[in-house]
PDB file of C-alpha atoms in Angstrom:
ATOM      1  CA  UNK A   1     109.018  97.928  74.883  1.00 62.00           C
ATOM      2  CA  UNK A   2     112.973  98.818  75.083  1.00 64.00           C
ATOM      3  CA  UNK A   3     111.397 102.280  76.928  1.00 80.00           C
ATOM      4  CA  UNK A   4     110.242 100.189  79.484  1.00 82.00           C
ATOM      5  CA  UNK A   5     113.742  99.054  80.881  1.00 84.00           C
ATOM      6  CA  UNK A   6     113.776 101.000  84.415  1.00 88.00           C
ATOM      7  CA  UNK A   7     110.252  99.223  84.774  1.00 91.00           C
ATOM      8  CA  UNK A   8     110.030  97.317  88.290  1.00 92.00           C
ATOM      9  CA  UNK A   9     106.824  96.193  88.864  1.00 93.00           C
ATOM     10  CA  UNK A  10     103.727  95.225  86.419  1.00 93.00           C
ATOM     11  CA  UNK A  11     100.593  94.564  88.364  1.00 96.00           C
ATOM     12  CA  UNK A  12      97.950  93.216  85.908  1.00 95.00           C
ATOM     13  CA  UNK A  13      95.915  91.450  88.432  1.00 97.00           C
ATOM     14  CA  UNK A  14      92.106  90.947  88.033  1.00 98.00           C
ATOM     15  CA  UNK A  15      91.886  91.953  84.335  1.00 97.00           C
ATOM     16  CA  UNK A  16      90.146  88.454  83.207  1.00 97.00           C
ATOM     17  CA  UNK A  17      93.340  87.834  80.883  1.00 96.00           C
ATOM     18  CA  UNK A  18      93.366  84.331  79.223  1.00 96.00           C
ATOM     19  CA  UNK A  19      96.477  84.670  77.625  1.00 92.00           C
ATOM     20  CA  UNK A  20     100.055  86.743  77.774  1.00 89.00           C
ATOM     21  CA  UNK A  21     101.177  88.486  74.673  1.00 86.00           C
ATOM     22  CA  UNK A  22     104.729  87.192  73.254  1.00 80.00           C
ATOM     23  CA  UNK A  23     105.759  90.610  73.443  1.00 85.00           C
ATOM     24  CA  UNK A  24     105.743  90.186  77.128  1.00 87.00           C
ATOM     25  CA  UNK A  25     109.520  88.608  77.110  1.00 85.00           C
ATOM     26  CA  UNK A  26     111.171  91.950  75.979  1.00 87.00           C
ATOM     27  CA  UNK A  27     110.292  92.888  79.522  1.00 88.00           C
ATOM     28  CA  UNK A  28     113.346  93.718  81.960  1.00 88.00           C
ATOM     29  CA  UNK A  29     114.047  89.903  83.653  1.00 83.00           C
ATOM     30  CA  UNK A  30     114.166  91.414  87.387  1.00 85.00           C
ATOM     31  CA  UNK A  31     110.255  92.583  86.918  1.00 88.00           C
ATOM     32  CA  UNK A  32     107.998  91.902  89.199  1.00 91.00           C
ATOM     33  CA  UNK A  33     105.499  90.281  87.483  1.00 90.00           C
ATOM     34  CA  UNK A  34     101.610  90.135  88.851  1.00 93.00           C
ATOM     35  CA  UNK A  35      98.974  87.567  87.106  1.00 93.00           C
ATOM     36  CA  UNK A  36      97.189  86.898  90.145  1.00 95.00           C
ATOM     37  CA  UNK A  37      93.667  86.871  89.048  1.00 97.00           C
ATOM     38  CA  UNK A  38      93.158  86.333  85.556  1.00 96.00           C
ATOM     39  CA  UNK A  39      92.179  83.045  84.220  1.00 97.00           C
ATOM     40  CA  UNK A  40      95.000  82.221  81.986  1.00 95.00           C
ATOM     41  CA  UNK A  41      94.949  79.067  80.505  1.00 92.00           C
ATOM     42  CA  UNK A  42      98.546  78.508  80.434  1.00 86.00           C
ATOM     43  CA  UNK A  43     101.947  80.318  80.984  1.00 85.00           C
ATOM     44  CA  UNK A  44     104.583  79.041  78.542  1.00 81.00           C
ATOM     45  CA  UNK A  45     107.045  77.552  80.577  1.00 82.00           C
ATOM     46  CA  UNK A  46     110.144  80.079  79.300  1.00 80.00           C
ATOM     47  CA  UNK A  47     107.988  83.184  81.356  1.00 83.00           C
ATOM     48  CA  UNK A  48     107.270  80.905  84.183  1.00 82.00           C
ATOM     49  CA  UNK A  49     111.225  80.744  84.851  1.00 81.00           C
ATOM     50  CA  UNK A  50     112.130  84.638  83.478  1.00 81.00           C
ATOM     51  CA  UNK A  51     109.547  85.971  85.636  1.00 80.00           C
ATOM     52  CA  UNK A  52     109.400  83.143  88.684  1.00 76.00           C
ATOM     53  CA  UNK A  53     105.407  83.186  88.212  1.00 74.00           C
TER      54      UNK A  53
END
């Protein structure tokens, strides 16, 4: 994901995800990060802080 670095904003809202992937984290940390829809069962708590969710 280290091509992704420039990368601002994520939208992934509405796409009935239950879960993140770990490779999430090698995300840029100022991303704008949207879950807003998706039935996840949890967000481990390191992603909740990197990505304020």
């Amino acid at each position: 994901m280290g091509c992704l670095s420039e990368l601002q904003e994520l939208d992934l809202c509405d796409n009935q995800l239950t879960s993140l992937p770990v490779e999430i984290e090698q995300l840029p940390k100022r991303l704008n990060l949207k879950l807003d829809g998706n039935p996840l069962k949890s967000i481990p708590s390191e992603l909740k802080q990197r990505f304020r969710l």
